[in-house]
Each structure stands twice: as C-alpha cells, then as structure tokens.
Amino acid sequence: GVGVSIHGRFRVATEKTVFAMPETAIGLFPDVGGGYFLPRLSGKIGHYLALTGFRLKGRDVLKAGIATHFVDAEKLPALEKDLIALKSPSTENVADLLNSYQAK
C-alpha cells in the first residue's frame, strides 16, 4: 500500500486512516518503498516508524508528511464526485479542490 502510494502527488487521509508497517513488528525490515521514503520524512519520524512498527492514525499521517491532505471521511463521496466532474483535471485544479475540502 503505502510503499506504492507514497509516490503519488496527492495522498488523502481521513480520521479513519491508519498507517502501519506490520512487518517491522515481527522483526522484518520495511519493503523497498518504505525503505526509500521513511528516511526522507522530516525529523526522525521515519526512522522511528521503521524501527518500532508504531501505527499512525488520522491527522498524524498528515503531520508526518505521509498524507498531503486531510478530509473528513463523510466528505469523501462529495470529493469523489467533484473530482470526477472537473472539466480540466490539472494538478492545480485538483490541488485547489482538495484544499477546499481540507479539514481545519
């Protein structure tokens, strides 16, 4: 999941989002995607996540830099509808739409 999706331009989290790397809890190392992006997170949070298998939930996924936007889960159907309805789905238009849904 995250090892692939982390490279996307937009990554939306909700209050139901859970970031986990269960392989580290049983003594294995993060997959190739995790091994690339975790050390690049701000501070030492990536190292901590890789070494401990700690789970992040909700807004913490955004604060750690794994998600780019935080949207309330109940607004996802409307967001999806508005994304589909974009006449010109440029990076800027998608960013503007996501920003308009971003929970404060």
C-alpha atoms as one frame of an Amber mdcrd trajectory, in Angstrom:
protein
   0.000   0.000   0.000   1.989   2.943   1.284   5.236   1.947  -0.419   3.478
   2.427  -3.756   1.031   5.240  -2.978   3.543   7.459  -1.177   4.960   8.469
  -4.547   1.626   9.920  -5.705   1.250  13.671  -5.926  -1.831  13.694  -3.684
  -2.422  11.443  -0.677  -5.631  11.953   1.296  -6.074  10.807   4.890  -9.236
  10.770   6.996  -9.927  10.242  10.679 -10.209   6.534   9.808  -6.758   6.293
   8.208  -4.205   4.000   9.830  -0.600   3.916   8.686   1.087   0.706   9.726
   4.046  -1.396   8.759   3.264  -4.699  10.462   6.350  -6.398   9.036   8.543
  -4.415  11.431   6.586  -5.722  14.432   7.763  -9.247  13.628  11.386  -8.284
  13.042  11.389  -7.763   9.283  12.544  -4.576   7.568  10.256  -2.199   5.624
   9.639  -3.030   1.979  11.529  -1.251  -0.781   9.008   1.619  -0.928   9.147
   2.151   2.833  12.910   1.882   2.841  13.028   4.769   0.380  10.505   7.227
   1.818  10.793   6.680   5.582  14.277   8.192   5.991  13.139  11.176   3.941
  10.334  12.178   6.333  11.043  15.247   8.441  12.844  14.808  11.717  13.446
  11.233  12.716   9.805  10.098  12.494  10.555   7.774   9.572  13.359   6.042
  11.417  11.120   5.675  14.458   8.289   4.158  12.403  10.635   1.746  10.637
  12.289   0.569  13.834   9.216   0.261  16.036   6.290  -0.530  13.758   4.337
   2.229  15.534   0.975   2.981  13.937  -0.108   6.472  12.978  -3.789   7.354
  12.850  -5.825  10.153  11.321  -4.243  13.601  11.366  -0.890  12.198  12.481
  -0.486  10.691   9.000  -0.738  14.214   7.594   1.551  15.705  10.251   4.211
  13.094   9.493   4.160  14.043   5.805   2.757  10.746   4.574  -0.566  12.296
   3.537  -0.811  15.591   1.672  -4.402  16.387   2.678  -6.822  15.560   5.487
 -10.526  15.294   4.639 -13.360  14.197   6.913 -14.443  10.698   5.848 -18.065
  11.774   5.471 -16.989  14.231   2.749 -15.227  11.627   0.580 -18.254  10.837
  -1.625 -18.720  14.547  -2.412 -14.985  14.949  -3.046 -15.006  11.992  -5.418
 -17.991  13.439  -7.274 -16.296  16.833  -7.597 -13.037  15.250  -8.780 -14.886
  13.326 -11.485 -16.719  16.487 -12.518 -13.536  18.501 -13.084 -13.570  19.688
 -16.684  -9.829  20.258 -16.720  -8.193  17.956 -14.132  -4.825  19.690 -13.983
  -2.548  19.417 -10.996  -3.558  22.923  -9.924  -7.296  22.212 -10.241  -7.049
  19.002  -8.243  -4.933  20.741  -5.592  -7.440  23.588  -5.330 -10.323  21.146
  -4.954  -8.501  19.093  -2.309  -7.603  22.281  -0.458 -11.262  23.311  -0.432
 -12.154  20.007   1.275  -9.188  20.059   3.645 -10.410  19.844   7.238  -9.101
  22.563   9.506
